[in-house]
Amino acid sequence: MTADHRKGGMGLIACLLGLLALIVAGKCSYSPEPDQQRTLPPGWASLGRADPEEELILTFALRQQNLERLSKLVQAVSDPRSPRYGKYLTLEDVAELVRPSPLTLRTVQKWLLAAGAWNCHSVTTQDFLTCRMSVRQAELLLSGAEFHRYVGGPTKTHAVRSPRPYQLPKALAPHVDFVGGLHRFPPTSSLRQRPEPQVAGAIGLHLGVTPSVIRERYNLTAQDVGSGTTNNSQACAQFLEQYFHDSDLAEFMRLFGGNFAHQESVARVVGQQGQGWAGIEASLDVQYLMSAGANISTWVYSSPGRHESQEPFLQWLLLLSNESALPPVHTVSYGDDEDSLSSTYIQRVNTEFMKAAARGLTLLFASGDSGAGCWSTSGRHQFRPSFPASSPYVTTVGGTSFQNPFRVTSEIVDYISGGGFSNVFPRPSYQEEAVTQFLSSSPHLPPSSYFNASGRAYPDVAALSDGYWVVSNHVPIPWVSGTSASTPVFGGLLSLINEHRILSGHPPLGFLNPRLYQQRGAGLFDVTRGCHESCLNEEVQGQGFCSGPGWDPVTGWGTPNFPALLKTLINP
């Protein structure tokens, strides 16, 4: 830290120890870098200004250190060609690496103390600080913020958010990446229930995707289950009043789990598990993670966002930064449009994924259910990438359908399968060859103005996403579709592979992408037919990218052929 930086820090502390009103009056200048969701999401409405004495819970993301070194460590522990491959960092190692500087910790704590914040809690890595304060205090603290009450979403959720951007004191801006709990509205599930396809005759047909259909298509035998003798585990995350019910899981396994060994209940719930109605999303995640990754201990991270100023996804990230022993595989069915997120927020969340990768965690995210997406600015159409699907530090799962929806056949593109190219993250080196090959050989590329060809391309892999059976609130529900289904299926199969690796004395797979791309899709069924949806205009006529041989931005490298995938990933 230079002398100039130290002087700046002392000047800030002197300013903070004065009246907070000096800040509001402008005696300390501001540097705007808001984390803001720029428009009110569809289905949400304002109920007017929030009560000034209403309590908020805000999360302050403190500036981390040594991020370049962290990036190099992730590359080393994730690359099979590296002598450090599989030698993952502990949470304590990561904390030592990224912990904010003493100046940052001291400055932010004094700033919050001067503002009257209370009940502040940090995490093991000390790079997040969550505090309670009143609406009045928050509006004084964060110039420009103006809190309103909102209601929206399918369950008429209440939220307190600021429709206006906030500004940090200029001297504080180098110490805080963003403040969470102000702008971003909880995302809603994109799962859909499709009409049952019509077909003549029913001999030899199945009536929707169940665990037995998954196991048949991906070549799992009755012996392809967890051994019950290791400390292997897997996890999924549920958000926004999405809960699973143990009774639904038991009924699902009674109906569909009779031909393979499985566990009867979730081993651990991290967070608050509500007693309300079960959500189809949460039910689907748990039931298919536990039937694909059969007989493996399963955790559920429950971040319902009950407090109206909390952001459930941010809560989940904080949980990862605060627990030393975590399941090796995490599957998450969550996403936002990249363009709805500030650069500071998106880069910081990406750093959280780097921290997870350094620890040997496999994070799988659904690629989304809007194909290439579409948005229009000044009359110009572009595809609309999704985040975290576009992060270079997660493995993104797209979706497929059976060629014949009633038979276990080869797979084609599910037209909703999210995919494309990031407008934020450059193409990572591990996928350079595969993406270049696609761009130079695809006969059906959309116009170049629609996508950023040099961006991180996704998805990386895929699995069936169409026509699932789910049990929710004691009712079997057919024809549920979305990449929220394909993601836990792929995650469960990776958990089975981790089981074999652990029994063989090898570490878990960790961040999979470098190995996945080096092996050029070995162990996966290549999906070569179909295109996904996009902008409904004359130029592209609703068609985004199309699948083809090898990697493509619709189904990635393809869907799992379990025995072959196990063979290619079990060693070293």
Coordinates of C-alpha atoms in Angstrom, one line a residue:
M1 CA 0.0 0.0 0.0
T2 CA 1.5 3.4 -1.0
A3 CA 1.8 6.3 1.3
D4 CA -0.7 8.2 -0.8
H5 CA -3.2 5.3 -0.2
R6 CA -2.6 5.5 3.5
K7 CA -3.2 9.2 3.6
G8 CA -6.4 8.8 1.7
G9 CA -7.5 6.2 4.2
M10 CA -6.8 8.4 7.2
G11 CA -8.6 11.3 5.5
L12 CA -11.6 9.1 5.0
I13 CA -11.6 8.0 8.7
A14 CA -11.5 11.6 9.8
C15 CA -14.4 12.3 7.6
L16 CA -16.4 9.4 8.8
L17 CA -15.9 10.3 12.5
G18 CA -17.6 13.6 11.8
L19 CA -21.4 13.8 11.4
L20 CA -22.9 11.6 8.8
A21 CA -24.7 14.7 7.6
L22 CA -21.5 15.9 6.2
I23 CA -21.5 13.0 3.8
V24 CA -25.1 13.8 2.8
A25 CA -24.2 17.5 2.3
G26 CA -21.5 16.5 -0.1
K27 CA -18.4 17.2 2.0
C28 CA -17.2 13.7 1.1
S29 CA -17.5 13.2 -2.7
Y30 CA -19.1 10.1 -4.3
S31 CA -18.1 7.6 -6.8
P32 CA -21.2 6.0 -8.4
E33 CA -20.9 2.3 -9.2
P34 CA -24.4 0.9 -8.4
D35 CA -25.4 -2.7 -8.5
Q36 CA -28.8 -2.0 -10.1
Q37 CA -31.4 -3.9 -11.9
R38 CA -32.3 -1.3 -14.4
T39 CA -36.0 -2.0 -14.9
L40 CA -38.8 -3.3 -12.8
P41 CA -39.3 -6.9 -13.7
P42 CA -42.6 -7.9 -15.3
G43 CA -45.2 -8.8 -12.7
W44 CA -43.8 -6.5 -9.9
A45 CA -45.6 -3.3 -8.7
S46 CA -44.7 -0.6 -6.3
L47 CA -46.7 -0.1 -3.1
G48 CA -45.1 3.3 -2.4
R49 CA -42.2 4.5 -0.1
A50 CA -41.0 2.2 2.6
D51 CA -41.5 3.1 6.3
P52 CA -38.3 5.1 7.3
E53 CA -38.0 2.9 10.5
E54 CA -38.4 -0.4 8.6
E55 CA -35.4 -2.7 9.1
L56 CA -33.2 -3.7 6.2
I57 CA -30.5 -6.3 5.9
L58 CA -27.8 -5.1 3.5
T59 CA -24.7 -7.0 2.4
F60 CA -21.4 -5.1 1.7
A61 CA -19.0 -6.9 -0.6
L62 CA -15.6 -5.8 0.5
R63 CA -12.7 -5.5 -2.0
Q64 CA -10.6 -8.6 -2.1
Q65 CA -6.9 -9.1 -2.7
N66 CA -4.7 -11.3 -4.9
L67 CA -7.3 -12.1 -7.5
E68 CA -4.7 -12.6 -10.2
R69 CA -3.0 -15.2 -8.1
L70 CA -6.3 -16.8 -7.3
S71 CA -7.0 -17.1 -11.0
K72 CA -3.7 -18.8 -11.6
L73 CA -4.3 -21.3 -8.8
V74 CA -7.7 -22.2 -10.2
Q75 CA -6.1 -23.0 -13.5
A76 CA -3.4 -25.1 -11.9
V77 CA -5.7 -27.2 -9.7
S78 CA -8.2 -27.7 -12.5
D79 CA -5.9 -28.6 -15.4
P80 CA -5.0 -32.3 -15.6
R81 CA -1.7 -31.4 -17.3
S82 CA -0.6 -29.4 -14.2
P83 CA 1.5 -30.9 -11.4
R84 CA -1.0 -29.1 -9.0
Y85 CA -4.0 -30.8 -10.5
G86 CA -6.5 -31.9 -7.8
K87 CA -4.5 -30.2 -5.0
Y88 CA -7.3 -28.0 -3.9
L89 CA -7.2 -25.1 -1.4
T90 CA -9.0 -25.2 1.9
L91 CA -11.4 -22.4 2.9
E92 CA -8.7 -21.1 5.2
D93 CA -6.2 -21.1 2.3
V94 CA -8.7 -19.1 0.2
A95 CA -9.4 -16.7 3.1
E96 CA -5.7 -16.1 3.6
L97 CA -5.4 -15.3 -0.1
V98 CA -8.4 -13.0 -0.8
R99 CA -9.0 -11.4 2.7
P100 CA -9.5 -7.6 2.3
S101 CA -6.6 -5.4 3.5
P102 CA -6.6 -4.2 7.1
L103 CA -7.3 -0.7 5.7
T104 CA -10.4 -1.9 3.9
L105 CA -11.7 -3.8 6.9
R106 CA -11.1 -0.8 9.3
T107 CA -12.5 1.8 6.9
V108 CA -15.7 0.0 6.1
Q109 CA -16.4 -1.0 9.7
K110 CA -15.9 2.6 10.9
W111 CA -18.2 3.8 8.1
L112 CA -20.9 1.5 9.1
L113 CA -20.5 2.2 12.8
A114 CA -20.8 5.9 12.2
A115 CA -24.0 5.2 10.2
G116 CA -25.6 3.4 13.1
A117 CA -25.6 -0.1 11.5
W118 CA -26.1 -3.0 14.0
N119 CA -25.8 -6.8 14.2
C120 CA -23.0 -6.9 11.5
H121 CA -21.8 -10.4 10.6
S122 CA -18.8 -11.4 8.5
V123 CA -17.8 -14.7 6.9
T124 CA -14.7 -16.8 7.2
T125 CA -13.1 -15.1 4.2
Q126 CA -14.0 -11.7 5.7
D127 CA -14.9 -10.3 2.3
F128 CA -18.6 -9.9 3.0
L129 CA -20.2 -7.9 5.8
T130 CA -24.0 -8.2 6.4
C131 CA -25.6 -5.6 8.6
R132 CA -29.0 -4.4 9.8
M133 CA -30.1 -0.8 9.6
S134 CA -33.3 1.2 9.2
V135 CA -34.5 2.5 5.8
R136 CA -33.7 6.1 7.1
Q137 CA -30.1 5.1 8.0
A138 CA -29.6 3.3 4.7
E139 CA -30.8 6.3 2.7
L140 CA -28.4 8.6 4.6
L141 CA -25.6 6.1 4.2
L142 CA -26.0 5.5 0.4
S143 CA -26.7 8.8 -1.3
G144 CA -29.4 8.6 -3.9
A145 CA -31.1 5.4 -2.6
E146 CA -34.8 5.7 -2.0
F147 CA -36.5 2.5 -0.7
H148 CA -39.9 1.4 -1.8
R149 CA -42.1 -1.6 -1.1
Y150 CA -42.9 -3.9 -4.0
V151 CA -45.0 -7.0 -4.5
G152 CA -44.8 -9.4 -7.4
G153 CA -43.9 -12.9 -8.6
P154 CA -46.2 -15.9 -8.8
T155 CA -46.5 -16.1 -5.0
K156 CA -47.0 -12.3 -4.5
T157 CA -43.7 -12.0 -2.7
H158 CA -43.0 -8.7 -0.9
A159 CA -39.6 -7.0 -1.4
V160 CA -38.1 -3.7 -0.3
R161 CA -35.8 -2.2 -3.0
S162 CA -34.5 1.1 -4.2
P163 CA -35.6 2.1 -7.8
R164 CA -32.8 4.7 -7.8
P165 CA -29.0 4.0 -8.0
Y166 CA -27.0 4.6 -4.9
Q167 CA -23.5 6.2 -4.6
L168 CA -20.7 5.4 -2.3
P169 CA -18.4 8.1 -0.8
K170 CA -15.6 8.5 -3.2
A171 CA -12.9 7.6 -0.6
L172 CA -14.9 4.4 0.2
A173 CA -15.3 3.2 -3.4
P174 CA -11.9 1.4 -3.5
H175 CA -13.0 -0.7 -0.5
V176 CA -16.5 -1.8 -1.5
D177 CA -17.4 -3.7 -4.7
F178 CA -21.2 -3.4 -4.2
V179 CA -24.0 -3.3 -1.7
G180 CA -26.5 -6.1 -2.0
G181 CA -30.1 -5.8 -1.1
L182 CA -31.0 -2.6 -2.9
H183 CA -31.9 -3.2 -6.5
R184 CA -32.1 -6.8 -7.7
F185 CA -35.5 -8.5 -7.6
P186 CA -35.8 -12.2 -6.9
P187 CA -35.9 -14.2 -10.1
T188 CA -38.9 -16.3 -10.9
S189 CA -38.7 -19.9 -12.1
S190 CA -38.8 -20.5 -15.9
L191 CA -39.9 -24.1 -15.5
R192 CA -42.9 -24.8 -17.7
Q193 CA -45.4 -27.6 -18.0
R194 CA -45.8 -28.5 -21.7
P195 CA -48.9 -30.1 -23.2
E196 CA -48.6 -33.9 -23.5
P197 CA -47.6 -34.8 -27.0
Q198 CA -50.2 -36.8 -29.0
V199 CA -49.3 -40.2 -30.4
A200 CA -51.2 -43.1 -31.8
G201 CA -50.7 -46.4 -30.0
A202 CA -48.8 -47.0 -26.8
I203 CA -46.9 -50.3 -27.2
G204 CA -43.3 -50.0 -25.9
L205 CA -43.7 -46.3 -25.2
H206 CA -42.9 -44.3 -22.0
L207 CA -45.2 -41.5 -20.8
G208 CA -42.7 -39.0 -19.7
V209 CA -39.2 -38.8 -18.3
T210 CA -38.7 -40.6 -15.0
P211 CA -35.6 -41.9 -13.2
S212 CA -35.8 -45.2 -15.0
V213 CA -35.9 -43.4 -18.4
I214 CA -32.9 -41.3 -17.4
R215 CA -31.0 -44.4 -16.3
E216 CA -31.9 -46.3 -19.5
R217 CA -30.9 -43.4 -21.8
Y218 CA -27.6 -42.7 -20.1
N219 CA -26.7 -46.4 -19.6
L220 CA -26.8 -46.7 -15.8
T221 CA -27.2 -50.1 -14.3
A222 CA -28.8 -50.9 -11.0
Q223 CA -25.2 -51.1 -9.6
D224 CA -24.5 -47.4 -10.6
V225 CA -25.4 -45.9 -7.2
G226 CA -23.5 -44.6 -4.3
S227 CA -21.7 -47.1 -2.1
G228 CA -22.8 -45.6 1.2
T229 CA -19.2 -46.1 2.5
T230 CA -17.7 -42.7 1.6
N231 CA -18.2 -39.2 2.8
N232 CA -19.2 -38.2 -0.7
S233 CA -22.1 -35.8 -0.9
Q234 CA -23.9 -33.5 -3.4
A235 CA -26.1 -30.4 -3.0
C236 CA -28.7 -28.2 -4.7
A237 CA -29.9 -24.7 -3.9
Q238 CA -33.4 -23.4 -3.7
F239 CA -34.4 -19.8 -3.5
L240 CA -37.4 -17.5 -3.0
E241 CA -39.9 -19.5 -1.0
Q242 CA -39.1 -22.6 -3.0
Y243 CA -39.2 -25.6 -0.7
F244 CA -39.2 -29.3 -1.1
H245 CA -41.2 -31.7 1.1
D246 CA -39.8 -34.9 2.5
S247 CA -43.2 -36.5 1.9
D248 CA -43.0 -35.6 -1.8
L249 CA -39.6 -37.1 -2.0
A250 CA -40.8 -40.3 -0.4
E251 CA -43.8 -40.6 -2.7
F252 CA -41.5 -39.9 -5.8
M253 CA -39.2 -42.6 -4.8
R254 CA -42.1 -45.0 -4.1
L255 CA -43.5 -44.3 -7.6
F256 CA -40.2 -44.1 -9.6
G257 CA -37.3 -45.4 -7.5
G258 CA -38.1 -49.1 -7.1
N259 CA -35.3 -50.4 -9.4
F260 CA -32.2 -48.7 -7.8
A261 CA -30.9 -48.2 -4.3
H262 CA -31.5 -44.7 -3.0
Q263 CA -31.7 -42.6 0.1
E264 CA -35.1 -41.8 1.6
S265 CA -34.5 -38.3 2.8
V266 CA -32.3 -35.2 2.4
A267 CA -29.3 -35.5 4.7
R268 CA -29.0 -31.8 5.6
V269 CA -30.8 -28.6 5.0
V270 CA -28.5 -25.5 5.2
G271 CA -30.5 -22.4 5.9
Q272 CA -34.2 -22.0 6.6
Q273 CA -36.6 -24.7 5.2
G274 CA -40.1 -23.3 5.3
Q275 CA -43.4 -25.2 5.9
G276 CA -45.4 -23.7 3.1
W277 CA -46.4 -25.3 -0.2
A278 CA -43.7 -27.2 -2.0
G279 CA -42.4 -25.5 -5.2
I280 CA -42.1 -27.5 -8.4
E281 CA -38.6 -26.2 -8.9
A282 CA -37.3 -27.3 -5.5
S283 CA -39.1 -30.6 -5.8
L284 CA -37.6 -31.3 -9.2
D285 CA -34.1 -30.4 -8.1
V286 CA -34.1 -32.7 -5.1
Q287 CA -35.9 -35.6 -6.7
Y288 CA -33.7 -35.8 -9.8
L289 CA -30.4 -35.0 -8.0
M290 CA -31.2 -37.9 -5.6
S291 CA -32.3 -40.3 -8.3
A292 CA -29.4 -39.6 -10.8
G293 CA -26.9 -39.4 -8.0
A294 CA -28.6 -42.3 -6.3
N295 CA -27.7 -43.3 -2.7
I296 CA -25.4 -40.3 -2.2
S297 CA -25.8 -38.0 0.8
T298 CA -27.6 -34.9 -0.4
W299 CA -27.7 -31.4 1.1
V300 CA -30.2 -28.7 0.2
Y301 CA -29.2 -25.0 0.5
S302 CA -32.4 -23.1 1.3
S303 CA -32.2 -19.3 0.9
P304 CA -35.9 -18.3 0.9
G305 CA -35.2 -14.6 1.1
R306 CA -37.8 -14.3 3.8
H307 CA -36.6 -10.9 4.9
E308 CA -37.9 -8.4 2.3
S309 CA -34.5 -6.8 1.7
Q310 CA -32.5 -10.0 1.3
E311 CA -31.3 -11.4 -2.0
P312 CA -31.5 -15.3 -1.8
F313 CA -28.7 -15.9 -4.4
L314 CA -26.3 -13.7 -2.4
Q315 CA -27.2 -15.6 0.8
W316 CA -26.2 -18.8 -0.9
L317 CA -22.8 -17.3 -1.9
L318 CA -22.2 -16.2 1.7
L319 CA -23.0 -19.7 2.9
L320 CA -20.3 -21.1 0.6
S321 CA -17.8 -18.6 2.0
N322 CA -18.5 -19.6 5.6
E323 CA -18.3 -23.5 5.6
S324 CA -15.1 -25.5 5.5
A325 CA -16.5 -28.9 4.5
L326 CA -18.9 -28.7 1.5
P327 CA -20.3 -31.2 -0.9
P328 CA -18.1 -31.5 -4.0
V329 CA -21.0 -31.0 -6.5
H330 CA -23.5 -28.2 -6.4
T331 CA -26.4 -27.8 -8.9
V332 CA -28.2 -24.4 -9.2
S333 CA -31.2 -23.6 -11.4
Y334 CA -31.0 -19.8 -11.3
G335 CA -30.2 -17.0 -13.7
D336 CA -30.5 -13.4 -14.7
D337 CA -30.0 -11.5 -17.9
E338 CA -26.4 -10.4 -18.1
D339 CA -27.4 -6.9 -19.1
S340 CA -29.6 -6.5 -15.9
L341 CA -26.6 -6.7 -13.7
S342 CA -23.9 -4.1 -13.0
S343 CA -20.3 -4.8 -14.0
T344 CA -19.2 -4.7 -10.3
Y345 CA -21.8 -7.2 -9.2
I346 CA -21.2 -9.6 -12.1
Q347 CA -17.4 -9.5 -11.7
R348 CA -17.6 -10.0 -8.0
V349 CA -19.9 -13.0 -8.2
N350 CA -17.5 -14.5 -10.8
T351 CA -14.8 -14.1 -8.2
E352 CA -16.9 -16.1 -5.8
F353 CA -17.1 -18.9 -8.4
M354 CA -13.3 -18.7 -8.7
K355 CA -13.0 -19.2 -4.9
A356 CA -15.3 -22.3 -5.2
A357 CA -13.2 -23.7 -8.1
A358 CA -10.0 -23.2 -6.1
R359 CA -11.5 -25.4 -3.3
G360 CA -12.4 -28.2 -5.8
L361 CA -16.1 -27.6 -6.0
T362 CA -18.0 -28.4 -9.2
L363 CA -20.7 -25.8 -9.7
L364 CA -23.3 -26.6 -12.3
F365 CA -25.8 -23.9 -13.5
A366 CA -28.8 -24.2 -15.8
S367 CA -28.2 -22.5 -19.1
G368 CA -31.7 -21.0 -19.1
D369 CA -35.0 -21.6 -20.9
S370 CA -35.1 -18.8 -23.5
G371 CA -32.8 -20.2 -26.1
A372 CA -30.4 -17.5 -27.3
G373 CA -32.6 -14.8 -25.7
C374 CA -33.5 -11.5 -27.3
W375 CA -33.4 -7.9 -26.5
S376 CA -33.8 -4.7 -28.5
T377 CA -32.0 -1.4 -28.1
S378 CA -32.8 1.5 -30.4
G379 CA -34.6 -0.8 -32.7
R380 CA -31.5 -3.1 -33.0
H381 CA -32.0 -6.8 -32.0
Q382 CA -29.3 -8.8 -30.2
F383 CA -29.2 -12.2 -28.4
R384 CA -29.4 -11.9 -24.6
P385 CA -26.9 -14.0 -22.6
S386 CA -27.7 -15.2 -19.1
F387 CA -25.5 -15.1 -16.0
P388 CA -24.2 -17.1 -14.1
A389 CA -24.5 -19.5 -17.1
S390 CA -22.0 -17.2 -18.9
S391 CA -19.4 -17.4 -16.1
P392 CA -16.1 -19.0 -17.2
Y393 CA -15.8 -20.7 -13.8
V394 CA -19.0 -22.8 -13.8
T395 CA -20.1 -25.7 -15.8
T396 CA -23.3 -24.8 -17.7
V397 CA -25.9 -27.4 -18.6
G398 CA -28.2 -27.1 -21.6
G399 CA -31.2 -29.1 -22.6
T400 CA -32.3 -31.8 -25.0
S401 CA -35.5 -33.7 -26.0
F402 CA -36.0 -37.2 -27.3
Q403 CA -36.3 -37.4 -31.0
N404 CA -39.4 -39.4 -30.4
P405 CA -40.9 -38.0 -27.2
F406 CA -42.4 -41.4 -26.2
R407 CA -39.4 -43.6 -26.8
V408 CA -35.9 -43.7 -25.4
T409 CA -34.2 -42.6 -28.5
S410 CA -31.3 -40.4 -29.5
E411 CA -31.6 -36.8 -28.4
I412 CA -32.1 -33.5 -30.3
V413 CA -32.0 -29.9 -29.2
D414 CA -34.7 -28.8 -26.8
Y415 CA -35.6 -25.4 -28.5
I416 CA -35.7 -23.6 -25.1
S417 CA -32.1 -24.6 -24.2
G418 CA -30.2 -21.5 -23.2
G419 CA -26.9 -20.8 -24.9
G420 CA -24.7 -18.2 -26.6
F421 CA -21.8 -15.9 -26.0
S422 CA -21.2 -13.6 -23.0
N423 CA -21.0 -9.9 -23.5
V424 CA -19.0 -9.5 -20.3
F425 CA -16.5 -12.3 -20.1
P426 CA -13.9 -13.0 -22.8
R427 CA -13.5 -16.5 -24.2
P428 CA -11.5 -18.6 -21.7
S429 CA -8.4 -20.3 -23.1
Y430 CA -9.8 -23.8 -22.3
Q431 CA -12.5 -23.5 -24.9
E432 CA -10.5 -21.6 -27.6
E433 CA -10.1 -24.5 -29.9
A434 CA -13.7 -25.8 -29.6
V435 CA -15.4 -22.5 -30.1
T436 CA -13.1 -21.4 -33.0
Q437 CA -14.0 -24.7 -34.7
F438 CA -17.7 -24.1 -34.3
L439 CA -17.6 -20.6 -35.6
S440 CA -15.6 -21.6 -38.6
S441 CA -17.6 -24.7 -39.5
S442 CA -21.3 -24.0 -38.6
P443 CA -23.4 -23.6 -41.7
H444 CA -26.2 -21.8 -39.7
L445 CA -24.5 -19.0 -37.9
P446 CA -26.8 -16.0 -37.1
P447 CA -25.7 -12.5 -38.2
S448 CA -22.5 -11.5 -36.4
S449 CA -24.2 -8.3 -35.0
Y450 CA -26.4 -10.5 -32.8
F451 CA -23.7 -12.0 -30.6
N452 CA -20.2 -11.4 -29.2
A453 CA -18.1 -14.1 -31.0
S454 CA -15.1 -13.4 -28.7
G455 CA -17.1 -14.0 -25.5
R456 CA -17.3 -17.0 -23.1
A457 CA -19.5 -19.5 -24.9
Y458 CA -22.0 -21.7 -23.2
P459 CA -23.4 -24.3 -22.4
D460 CA -20.6 -26.8 -21.8
V461 CA -22.8 -30.0 -21.6
A462 CA -26.5 -30.9 -21.7
A463 CA -29.0 -33.5 -20.6
L464 CA -32.7 -34.2 -21.1
S465 CA -34.9 -31.2 -20.2
D466 CA -38.2 -32.1 -21.6
G467 CA -41.2 -34.0 -20.2
Y468 CA -40.3 -34.8 -16.6
W469 CA -42.5 -36.3 -13.9
V470 CA -42.3 -34.5 -10.5
V471 CA -44.2 -35.0 -7.3
S472 CA -45.1 -31.7 -5.6
N473 CA -47.6 -31.3 -2.8
H474 CA -48.4 -35.0 -3.0
V475 CA -49.5 -34.7 -6.6
P476 CA -47.5 -36.4 -9.5
I477 CA -47.2 -33.7 -12.2
P478 CA -46.2 -34.7 -15.8
W479 CA -44.4 -32.9 -18.6
V480 CA -42.4 -30.5 -16.6
S481 CA -39.6 -29.0 -18.7
G482 CA -36.6 -26.7 -18.4
T483 CA -32.9 -26.8 -17.9
S484 CA -33.7 -26.8 -14.2
A485 CA -34.3 -30.5 -14.9
S486 CA -31.2 -31.3 -16.9
T487 CA -28.8 -29.6 -14.4
P488 CA -29.5 -31.9 -11.3
V489 CA -29.4 -34.9 -13.6
F490 CA -25.9 -34.1 -14.9
G491 CA -24.8 -33.2 -11.3
G492 CA -26.0 -36.5 -9.9
L493 CA -24.0 -38.4 -12.5
L494 CA -20.9 -36.4 -11.7
S495 CA -21.5 -37.3 -8.0
L496 CA -21.4 -41.0 -9.0
I497 CA -18.1 -40.5 -10.8
N498 CA -16.8 -38.7 -7.7
E499 CA -17.8 -41.7 -5.7
H500 CA -15.5 -43.9 -7.8
R501 CA -12.7 -41.4 -7.6
I502 CA -12.9 -41.2 -3.8
L503 CA -12.9 -45.0 -3.6
S504 CA -9.8 -45.1 -5.8
G505 CA -8.0 -42.5 -3.7
H506 CA -8.4 -39.6 -6.1
P507 CA -9.7 -36.1 -5.3
P508 CA -13.2 -35.0 -6.5
L509 CA -13.4 -33.7 -10.1
G510 CA -13.5 -30.0 -9.0
F511 CA -13.9 -27.4 -11.7
L512 CA -14.6 -29.6 -14.7
N513 CA -14.3 -27.3 -17.8
P514 CA -10.6 -27.4 -18.5
R515 CA -10.6 -31.3 -18.4
L516 CA -13.9 -31.4 -20.3
Y517 CA -12.6 -29.4 -23.2
Q518 CA -9.2 -31.1 -23.3
Q519 CA -11.0 -34.4 -23.7
R520 CA -13.1 -32.9 -26.5
G521 CA -16.4 -34.4 -25.2
A522 CA -15.2 -37.9 -24.6
G523 CA -17.9 -39.9 -22.8
L524 CA -20.7 -37.8 -24.1
F525 CA -23.4 -38.4 -26.7
D526 CA -22.9 -35.7 -29.4
V527 CA -26.2 -33.9 -30.1
T528 CA -26.2 -32.8 -33.8
R529 CA -29.8 -32.0 -34.6
G530 CA -31.9 -29.0 -33.9
C531 CA -31.7 -25.2 -33.2
H532 CA -32.9 -23.1 -30.2
E533 CA -35.2 -20.1 -30.2
S534 CA -34.3 -16.4 -30.4
C535 CA -35.6 -13.1 -31.7
L536 CA -38.9 -13.2 -33.5
N537 CA -38.0 -10.8 -36.3
E538 CA -37.6 -11.0 -40.0
E539 CA -33.8 -11.3 -39.9
V540 CA -33.4 -14.4 -37.8
Q541 CA -37.1 -15.6 -37.7
G542 CA -37.0 -17.0 -34.2
Q543 CA -33.9 -19.1 -34.7
G544 CA -30.7 -18.8 -32.7
F545 CA -27.8 -21.2 -32.9
C546 CA -28.0 -24.7 -34.2
S547 CA -26.2 -27.9 -32.9
G548 CA -23.7 -29.7 -35.0
P549 CA -20.7 -32.2 -34.6
G550 CA -18.5 -31.4 -31.6
W551 CA -19.1 -28.5 -29.3
D552 CA -21.9 -26.0 -30.0
P553 CA -23.6 -23.2 -28.1
V554 CA -26.9 -25.1 -27.7
T555 CA -26.0 -28.4 -26.1
G556 CA -22.2 -28.0 -25.5
W557 CA -20.3 -31.2 -25.9
G558 CA -23.5 -33.3 -25.5
T559 CA -25.3 -35.5 -23.0
P560 CA -23.8 -38.2 -20.7
N561 CA -23.1 -41.7 -21.7
F562 CA -22.3 -42.8 -18.1
P563 CA -20.0 -45.8 -18.5
A564 CA -17.9 -43.9 -21.1
L565 CA -17.9 -40.7 -19.0
L566 CA -16.9 -42.7 -15.9
K567 CA -14.0 -44.3 -17.8
T568 CA -12.7 -40.9 -19.1
L569 CA -13.0 -39.1 -15.8
I570 CA -12.1 -41.7 -13.1
N571 CA -8.3 -41.2 -13.5
P572 CA -6.0 -39.6 -12.4

